[in-house]
Amino acid sequence: RLRPRFALAQVLLGGLLESLDRKTEALSLYEAVSPDSPLYWSARLRKAATLDDLKRTDEAITQLQKMAEERTDQSEPFIRLGDLFRTKKQYQDSVDSYSGAIKRIGKLSKSHWSLLYARGIAYERSKQWQNAETDFLRALKLSPEQPFVLNYLGYSWVDQGKNFERAKEMIERAVQLRPNDGYIVDSLGWVLYKIGEYDNAARKLERAVILRPEDPTINDHLGDAY
């Protein structure tokens, strides 16, 4: 009230309103941030996310594409576009957006494992497995102890009927890193089932069902093991 154009307060209040599901009010605050403010870029990224939450996805895409054109040194708009397209199951558009981000970044560092992981998922979902596998392996080269990557690649190999021993080692490590993640425990049970260790598989899958009782795939896997 004392300083209505205080950008930091506008952005923080917008975040609070979003958490209270008052997204239209949050959007108004993000739109009110002055172009002269150092927080203007961040506010526009938040605006795009809020537009998507409000089912105004086309406007969100336009906003992010415009930002990507304005700042050719910034990869974040492309990453946000990739995430948005992936949630909408527009996987090729997602791949293209992530690729744009990677091109802008140039030399990838350890922190970029998640970008390769995200693009790998988009490749896998769009049935481009070789590209997906390459991205997962690159992600692990950058950061070898990422349980989600270890799990996703290991499970994919098992589903394709190959690399069982390596997949088992990777998923076992993922379970060590995230012992209470039902999906990862399920993956371990599934690889054990695939290699014929049915008793051990059933024990792991029982644990997975306890962790994720509502998941139909995990229950189906347990049924197979029984």
PDB file of C-alpha atoms in Angstrom:
ATOM      1  CA  ARG A   1       0.000   0.000   0.000  1.00  0.00           C
ATOM      2  CA  LEU A   2       2.827   2.396   0.806  1.00  0.00           C
ATOM      3  CA  ARG A   3       4.680   1.644  -2.416  1.00  0.00           C
ATOM      4  CA  PRO A   4       2.326   0.056  -4.976  1.00  0.00           C
ATOM      5  CA  ARG A   5       5.033  -0.303  -7.653  1.00  0.00           C
ATOM      6  CA  PHE A   6       7.483  -2.146  -5.396  1.00  0.00           C
ATOM      7  CA  ALA A   7       8.409  -4.986  -7.778  1.00  0.00           C
ATOM      8  CA  LEU A   8       9.796  -7.378  -5.174  1.00  0.00           C
ATOM      9  CA  ALA A   9       6.589  -7.144  -3.147  1.00  0.00           C
ATOM     10  CA  GLN A  10       4.504  -7.600  -6.302  1.00  0.00           C
ATOM     11  CA  VAL A  11       6.316 -10.814  -7.244  1.00  0.00           C
ATOM     12  CA  LEU A  12       6.286 -12.226  -3.707  1.00  0.00           C
ATOM     13  CA  LEU A  13       2.610 -11.416  -3.235  1.00  0.00           C
ATOM     14  CA  GLY A  14       1.873 -12.987  -6.619  1.00  0.00           C
ATOM     15  CA  GLY A  15       3.487 -16.207  -5.421  1.00  0.00           C
ATOM     16  CA  LEU A  16       1.411 -16.180  -2.248  1.00  0.00           C
ATOM     17  CA  LEU A  17      -1.780 -15.614  -4.190  1.00  0.00           C
ATOM     18  CA  GLU A  18      -0.898 -18.489  -6.526  1.00  0.00           C
ATOM     19  CA  SER A  19      -0.491 -20.790  -3.520  1.00  0.00           C
ATOM     20  CA  LEU A  20      -4.001 -19.757  -2.438  1.00  0.00           C
ATOM     21  CA  ASP A  21      -5.332 -20.551  -5.928  1.00  0.00           C
ATOM     22  CA  ARG A  22      -6.020 -16.875  -6.582  1.00  0.00           C
ATOM     23  CA  LYS A  23      -4.264 -17.015  -9.909  1.00  0.00           C
ATOM     24  CA  THR A  24      -6.098 -14.187 -11.669  1.00  0.00           C
ATOM     25  CA  GLU A  25      -5.020 -11.768  -8.949  1.00  0.00           C
ATOM     26  CA  ALA A  26      -1.471 -13.105  -9.144  1.00  0.00           C
ATOM     27  CA  LEU A  27      -1.460 -12.576 -12.904  1.00  0.00           C
ATOM     28  CA  SER A  28      -2.472  -8.935 -12.454  1.00  0.00           C
ATOM     29  CA  LEU A  29       0.459  -8.392 -10.114  1.00  0.00           C
ATOM     30  CA  TYR A  30       2.967  -9.970 -12.491  1.00  0.00           C
ATOM     31  CA  GLU A  31       1.628  -7.844 -15.337  1.00  0.00           C
ATOM     32  CA  ALA A  32       2.012  -4.717 -13.202  1.00  0.00           C
ATOM     33  CA  VAL A  33       5.774  -5.140 -12.709  1.00  0.00           C
ATOM     34  CA  SER A  34       7.545  -2.285 -14.494  1.00  0.00           C
ATOM     35  CA  PRO A  35       9.746  -3.061 -17.528  1.00  0.00           C
ATOM     36  CA  ASP A  36      12.406  -0.969 -15.795  1.00  0.00           C
ATOM     37  CA  SER A  37      12.584  -3.373 -12.856  1.00  0.00           C
ATOM     38  CA  PRO A  38      15.336  -6.021 -12.591  1.00  0.00           C
ATOM     39  CA  LEU A  39      12.497  -8.432 -11.729  1.00  0.00           C
ATOM     40  CA  TYR A  40      10.602  -7.796 -14.961  1.00  0.00           C
ATOM     41  CA  TRP A  41      12.042 -10.897 -16.684  1.00  0.00           C
ATOM     42  CA  SER A  42      11.234 -13.152 -13.732  1.00  0.00           C
ATOM     43  CA  ALA A  43       7.727 -11.697 -13.487  1.00  0.00           C
ATOM     44  CA  ARG A  44       7.090 -12.489 -17.145  1.00  0.00           C
ATOM     45  CA  LEU A  45       8.201 -16.102 -16.680  1.00  0.00           C
ATOM     46  CA  ARG A  46       5.794 -16.372 -13.766  1.00  0.00           C
ATOM     47  CA  LYS A  47       3.093 -14.743 -15.856  1.00  0.00           C
ATOM     48  CA  ALA A  48       3.502 -17.426 -18.536  1.00  0.00           C
ATOM     49  CA  ALA A  49       3.187 -20.215 -15.953  1.00  0.00           C
ATOM     50  CA  THR A  50       0.084 -18.587 -14.482  1.00  0.00           C
ATOM     51  CA  LEU A  51      -1.509 -18.170 -17.907  1.00  0.00           C
ATOM     52  CA  ASP A  52      -1.068 -21.894 -18.480  1.00  0.00           C
ATOM     53  CA  ASP A  53      -2.587 -22.656 -15.063  1.00  0.00           C
ATOM     54  CA  LEU A  54      -5.577 -20.517 -16.086  1.00  0.00           C
ATOM     55  CA  LYS A  55      -6.011 -22.662 -19.252  1.00  0.00           C
ATOM     56  CA  ARG A  56      -4.751 -19.786 -21.392  1.00  0.00           C
ATOM     57  CA  THR A  57      -2.008 -21.973 -22.786  1.00  0.00           C
ATOM     58  CA  ASP A  58      -1.785 -20.341 -26.223  1.00  0.00           C
ATOM     59  CA  GLU A  59      -1.075 -17.002 -24.539  1.00  0.00           C
ATOM     60  CA  ALA A  60       1.559 -18.634 -22.346  1.00  0.00           C
ATOM     61  CA  ILE A  61       3.283 -20.122 -25.398  1.00  0.00           C
ATOM     62  CA  THR A  62       3.213 -16.775 -27.204  1.00  0.00           C
ATOM     63  CA  GLN A  63       4.673 -15.058 -24.154  1.00  0.00           C
ATOM     64  CA  LEU A  64       7.559 -17.529 -23.860  1.00  0.00           C
ATOM     65  CA  GLN A  65       8.285 -17.496 -27.592  1.00  0.00           C
ATOM     66  CA  LYS A  66       8.434 -13.700 -27.532  1.00  0.00           C
ATOM     67  CA  MET A  67      10.838 -13.791 -24.588  1.00  0.00           C
ATOM     68  CA  ALA A  68      13.034 -16.324 -26.376  1.00  0.00           C
ATOM     69  CA  GLU A  69      13.253 -13.997 -29.379  1.00  0.00           C
ATOM     70  CA  GLU A  70      14.016 -10.943 -27.237  1.00  0.00           C
ATOM     71  CA  ARG A  71      16.911 -12.438 -25.304  1.00  0.00           C
ATOM     72  CA  THR A  72      18.998 -14.793 -27.382  1.00  0.00           C
ATOM     73  CA  ASP A  73      21.385 -15.251 -24.444  1.00  0.00           C
ATOM     74  CA  GLN A  74      18.650 -16.779 -22.290  1.00  0.00           C
ATOM     75  CA  SER A  75      17.732 -20.483 -22.347  1.00  0.00           C
ATOM     76  CA  GLU A  76      14.988 -20.366 -19.693  1.00  0.00           C
ATOM     77  CA  PRO A  77      12.074 -19.508 -22.047  1.00  0.00           C
ATOM     78  CA  PHE A  78      12.897 -22.547 -24.192  1.00  0.00           C
ATOM     79  CA  ILE A  79      13.132 -24.761 -21.100  1.00  0.00           C
ATOM     80  CA  ARG A  80       9.743 -23.498 -19.897  1.00  0.00           C
ATOM     81  CA  LEU A  81       8.288 -24.128 -23.354  1.00  0.00           C
ATOM     82  CA  GLY A  82       9.702 -27.650 -23.339  1.00  0.00           C
ATOM     83  CA  ASP A  83       8.134 -28.351 -19.960  1.00  0.00           C
ATOM     84  CA  LEU A  84       4.801 -26.898 -21.055  1.00  0.00           C
ATOM     85  CA  PHE A  85       4.663 -28.885 -24.300  1.00  0.00           C
ATOM     86  CA  ARG A  86       5.674 -32.070 -22.454  1.00  0.00           C
ATOM     87  CA  THR A  87       2.799 -31.722 -19.969  1.00  0.00           C
ATOM     88  CA  LYS A  88       0.439 -31.257 -22.944  1.00  0.00           C
ATOM     89  CA  LYS A  89       1.887 -34.406 -24.583  1.00  0.00           C
ATOM     90  CA  GLN A  90       3.169 -32.389 -27.550  1.00  0.00           C
ATOM     91  CA  TYR A  91       6.413 -34.294 -27.426  1.00  0.00           C
ATOM     92  CA  GLN A  92       8.065 -33.220 -30.675  1.00  0.00           C
ATOM     93  CA  ASP A  93       7.442 -29.559 -29.833  1.00  0.00           C
ATOM     94  CA  SER A  94       8.920 -30.318 -26.426  1.00  0.00           C
ATOM     95  CA  VAL A  95      12.044 -31.855 -27.998  1.00  0.00           C
ATOM     96  CA  ASP A  96      12.475 -28.848 -30.275  1.00  0.00           C
ATOM     97  CA  SER A  97      12.198 -26.417 -27.358  1.00  0.00           C
ATOM     98  CA  TYR A  98      14.663 -28.288 -25.168  1.00  0.00           C
ATOM     99  CA  SER A  99      17.043 -28.516 -28.124  1.00  0.00           C
ATOM    100  CA  GLY A 100      16.814 -24.743 -28.532  1.00  0.00           C
ATOM    101  CA  ALA A 101      17.773 -24.313 -24.887  1.00  0.00           C
ATOM    102  CA  ILE A 102      20.711 -26.733 -25.194  1.00  0.00           C
ATOM    103  CA  LYS A 103      21.976 -24.938 -28.288  1.00  0.00           C
ATOM    104  CA  ARG A 104      21.943 -21.629 -26.428  1.00  0.00           C
ATOM    105  CA  ILE A 105      23.708 -23.019 -23.393  1.00  0.00           C
ATOM    106  CA  GLY A 106      26.517 -24.507 -25.461  1.00  0.00           C
ATOM    107  CA  LYS A 107      28.832 -26.384 -23.110  1.00  0.00           C
ATOM    108  CA  LEU A 108      26.681 -28.269 -20.610  1.00  0.00           C
ATOM    109  CA  SER A 109      27.689 -28.497 -16.958  1.00  0.00           C
ATOM    110  CA  LYS A 110      26.686 -30.859 -14.149  1.00  0.00           C
ATOM    111  CA  SER A 111      23.605 -28.773 -13.333  1.00  0.00           C
ATOM    112  CA  HIS A 112      22.184 -29.355 -16.817  1.00  0.00           C
ATOM    113  CA  TRP A 113      21.547 -33.075 -16.267  1.00  0.00           C
ATOM    114  CA  SER A 114      17.861 -32.335 -15.723  1.00  0.00           C
ATOM    115  CA  LEU A 115      17.560 -30.670 -19.134  1.00  0.00           C
ATOM    116  CA  LEU A 116      18.953 -33.739 -20.886  1.00  0.00           C
ATOM    117  CA  TYR A 117      16.703 -35.946 -18.746  1.00  0.00           C
ATOM    118  CA  ALA A 118      13.635 -33.902 -19.714  1.00  0.00           C
ATOM    119  CA  ARG A 119      14.503 -34.015 -23.407  1.00  0.00           C
ATOM    120  CA  GLY A 120      15.202 -37.732 -23.110  1.00  0.00           C
ATOM    121  CA  ILE A 121      11.677 -38.287 -21.790  1.00  0.00           C
ATOM    122  CA  ALA A 122      10.232 -36.252 -24.657  1.00  0.00           C
ATOM    123  CA  TYR A 123      12.279 -38.274 -27.153  1.00  0.00           C
ATOM    124  CA  GLU A 124      11.154 -41.558 -25.554  1.00  0.00           C
ATOM    125  CA  ARG A 125       7.506 -40.536 -25.570  1.00  0.00           C
ATOM    126  CA  SER A 126       7.740 -39.525 -29.227  1.00  0.00           C
ATOM    127  CA  LYS A 127       9.201 -42.980 -30.021  1.00  0.00           C
ATOM    128  CA  GLN A 128      12.744 -41.774 -30.766  1.00  0.00           C
ATOM    129  CA  TRP A 129      14.478 -44.224 -28.467  1.00  0.00           C
ATOM    130  CA  GLN A 130      18.038 -43.894 -29.746  1.00  0.00           C
ATOM    131  CA  ASN A 131      18.000 -40.158 -29.119  1.00  0.00           C
ATOM    132  CA  ALA A 132      16.364 -40.693 -25.727  1.00  0.00           C
ATOM    133  CA  GLU A 133      18.992 -43.241 -24.675  1.00  0.00           C
ATOM    134  CA  THR A 134      21.769 -40.871 -25.740  1.00  0.00           C
ATOM    135  CA  ASP A 135      20.340 -38.067 -23.615  1.00  0.00           C
ATOM    136  CA  PHE A 136      19.882 -40.295 -20.551  1.00  0.00           C
ATOM    137  CA  LEU A 137      23.467 -41.535 -20.813  1.00  0.00           C
ATOM    138  CA  ARG A 138      24.747 -37.968 -21.257  1.00  0.00           C
ATOM    139  CA  ALA A 139      22.756 -36.899 -18.203  1.00  0.00           C
ATOM    140  CA  LEU A 140      24.359 -39.679 -16.160  1.00  0.00           C
ATOM    141  CA  LYS A 141      27.794 -38.706 -17.419  1.00  0.00           C
ATOM    142  CA  LEU A 142      27.198 -35.181 -16.122  1.00  0.00           C
ATOM    143  CA  SER A 143      25.697 -36.348 -12.819  1.00  0.00           C
ATOM    144  CA  PRO A 144      25.966 -40.121 -12.225  1.00  0.00           C
ATOM    145  CA  GLU A 145      23.950 -40.269  -8.988  1.00  0.00           C
ATOM    146  CA  GLN A 146      20.588 -39.048 -10.253  1.00  0.00           C
ATOM    147  CA  PRO A 147      17.984 -41.639  -9.189  1.00  0.00           C
ATOM    148  CA  PHE A 148      15.320 -40.525 -11.662  1.00  0.00           C
ATOM    149  CA  VAL A 149      17.648 -40.927 -14.630  1.00  0.00           C
ATOM    150  CA  LEU A 150      18.996 -44.246 -13.347  1.00  0.00           C
ATOM    151  CA  ASN A 151      15.443 -45.481 -12.900  1.00  0.00           C
ATOM    152  CA  TYR A 152      14.028 -44.216 -16.189  1.00  0.00           C
ATOM    153  CA  LEU A 153      16.840 -45.627 -18.305  1.00  0.00           C
ATOM    154  CA  GLY A 154      16.992 -48.903 -16.373  1.00  0.00           C
ATOM    155  CA  TYR A 155      13.235 -49.451 -16.581  1.00  0.00           C
ATOM    156  CA  SER A 156      13.218 -48.618 -20.295  1.00  0.00           C
ATOM    157  CA  TRP A 157      15.941 -51.174 -20.967  1.00  0.00           C
ATOM    158  CA  VAL A 158      14.032 -53.825 -19.026  1.00  0.00           C
ATOM    159  CA  ASP A 159      10.861 -53.066 -20.962  1.00  0.00           C
ATOM    160  CA  GLN A 160      12.828 -53.528 -24.185  1.00  0.00           C
ATOM    161  CA  GLY A 161      14.275 -56.825 -22.962  1.00  0.00           C
ATOM    162  CA  LYS A 162      17.936 -55.800 -22.917  1.00  0.00           C
ATOM    163  CA  ASN A 163      20.803 -54.843 -20.597  1.00  0.00           C
ATOM    164  CA  PHE A 164      19.146 -56.591 -17.631  1.00  0.00           C
ATOM    165  CA  GLU A 165      22.201 -56.765 -15.390  1.00  0.00           C
ATOM    166  CA  ARG A 166      23.210 -53.170 -15.934  1.00  0.00           C
ATOM    167  CA  ALA A 167      19.612 -52.053 -15.524  1.00  0.00           C
ATOM    168  CA  LYS A 168      19.382 -53.982 -12.261  1.00  0.00           C
ATOM    169  CA  GLU A 169      22.527 -52.304 -10.909  1.00  0.00           C
ATOM    170  CA  MET A 170      21.271 -48.862 -11.899  1.00  0.00           C
ATOM    171  CA  ILE A 171      17.844 -49.340 -10.369  1.00  0.00           C
ATOM    172  CA  GLU A 172      19.290 -50.834  -7.187  1.00  0.00           C
ATOM    173  CA  ARG A 173      21.367 -47.688  -6.832  1.00  0.00           C
ATOM    174  CA  ALA A 174      18.287 -45.548  -7.489  1.00  0.00           C
ATOM    175  CA  VAL A 175      16.454 -47.397  -4.693  1.00  0.00           C
ATOM    176  CA  GLN A 176      19.369 -46.766  -2.333  1.00  0.00           C
ATOM    177  CA  LEU A 177      19.129 -43.067  -3.132  1.00  0.00           C
ATOM    178  CA  ARG A 178      15.309 -42.926  -2.858  1.00  0.00           C
ATOM    179  CA  PRO A 179      14.165 -45.923  -0.761  1.00  0.00           C
ATOM    180  CA  ASN A 180      10.647 -44.579  -0.247  1.00  0.00           C
ATOM    181  CA  ASP A 181       9.849 -43.844  -3.881  1.00  0.00           C
ATOM    182  CA  GLY A 182       7.247 -46.418  -4.863  1.00  0.00           C
ATOM    183  CA  TYR A 183       7.833 -46.058  -8.577  1.00  0.00           C
ATOM    184  CA  ILE A 184      11.562 -46.710  -8.277  1.00  0.00           C
ATOM    185  CA  VAL A 185      11.013 -49.682  -5.939  1.00  0.00           C
ATOM    186  CA  ASP A 186       8.518 -50.987  -8.510  1.00  0.00           C
ATOM    187  CA  SER A 187      11.176 -50.763 -11.208  1.00  0.00           C
ATOM    188  CA  LEU A 188      13.508 -52.932  -9.141  1.00  0.00           C
ATOM    189  CA  GLY A 189      10.758 -55.467  -8.582  1.00  0.00           C
ATOM    190  CA  TRP A 190       9.995 -55.502 -12.280  1.00  0.00           C
ATOM    191  CA  VAL A 191      13.587 -56.128 -13.363  1.00  0.00           C
ATOM    192  CA  LEU A 192      13.828 -58.946 -10.803  1.00  0.00           C
ATOM    193  CA  TYR A 193      10.638 -60.423 -12.252  1.00  0.00           C
ATOM    194  CA  LYS A 194      12.038 -60.174 -15.770  1.00  0.00           C
ATOM    195  CA  ILE A 195      15.193 -62.085 -14.854  1.00  0.00           C
ATOM    196  CA  GLY A 196      13.207 -64.791 -13.067  1.00  0.00           C
ATOM    197  CA  GLU A 197      13.859 -63.915  -9.400  1.00  0.00           C
ATOM    198  CA  TYR A 198      10.149 -64.173  -8.594  1.00  0.00           C
ATOM    199  CA  ASP A 199      10.286 -64.439  -4.787  1.00  0.00           C
ATOM    200  CA  ASN A 200      12.577 -61.426  -4.476  1.00  0.00           C
ATOM    201  CA  ALA A 201      10.519 -59.574  -7.077  1.00  0.00           C
ATOM    202  CA  ALA A 202       7.307 -60.174  -5.134  1.00  0.00           C
ATOM    203  CA  ARG A 203       8.865 -58.807  -1.934  1.00  0.00           C
ATOM    204  CA  LYS A 204      10.033 -55.656  -3.685  1.00  0.00           C
ATOM    205  CA  LEU A 205       6.703 -55.191  -5.425  1.00  0.00           C
ATOM    206  CA  GLU A 206       4.795 -55.668  -2.173  1.00  0.00           C
ATOM    207  CA  ARG A 207       6.896 -52.829  -0.775  1.00  0.00           C
ATOM    208  CA  ALA A 208       6.133 -50.727  -3.860  1.00  0.00           C
ATOM    209  CA  VAL A 209       2.390 -51.329  -3.434  1.00  0.00           C
ATOM    210  CA  ILE A 210       2.601 -50.243   0.204  1.00  0.00           C
ATOM    211  CA  LEU A 211       4.290 -47.033  -0.938  1.00  0.00           C
ATOM    212  CA  ARG A 212       1.934 -46.466  -3.915  1.00  0.00           C
ATOM    213  CA  PRO A 213      -1.233 -48.498  -3.295  1.00  0.00           C
ATOM    214  CA  GLU A 214      -3.301 -46.471  -5.778  1.00  0.00           C
ATOM    215  CA  ASP A 215      -1.098 -47.172  -8.796  1.00  0.00           C
ATOM    216  CA  PRO A 216      -2.609 -49.794 -11.142  1.00  0.00           C
ATOM    217  CA  THR A 217       0.645 -50.642 -12.940  1.00  0.00           C
ATOM    218  CA  ILE A 218       2.460 -51.496  -9.707  1.00  0.00           C
ATOM    219  CA  ASN A 219      -0.435 -53.707  -8.595  1.00  0.00           C
ATOM    220  CA  ASP A 220      -0.382 -55.380 -12.012  1.00  0.00           C
ATOM    221  CA  HIS A 221       3.344 -56.070 -11.661  1.00  0.00           C
ATOM    222  CA  LEU A 222       2.781 -57.622  -8.251  1.00  0.00           C
ATOM    223  CA  GLY A 223       0.070 -59.832  -9.720  1.00  0.00           C
ATOM    224  CA  ASP A 224       2.509 -61.023 -12.386  1.00  0.00           C
ATOM    225  CA  ALA A 225       5.116 -61.834  -9.739  1.00  0.00           C
ATOM    226  CA  TYR A 226       2.587 -63.815  -7.677  1.00  0.00           C
TER     227      TYR A 226
END
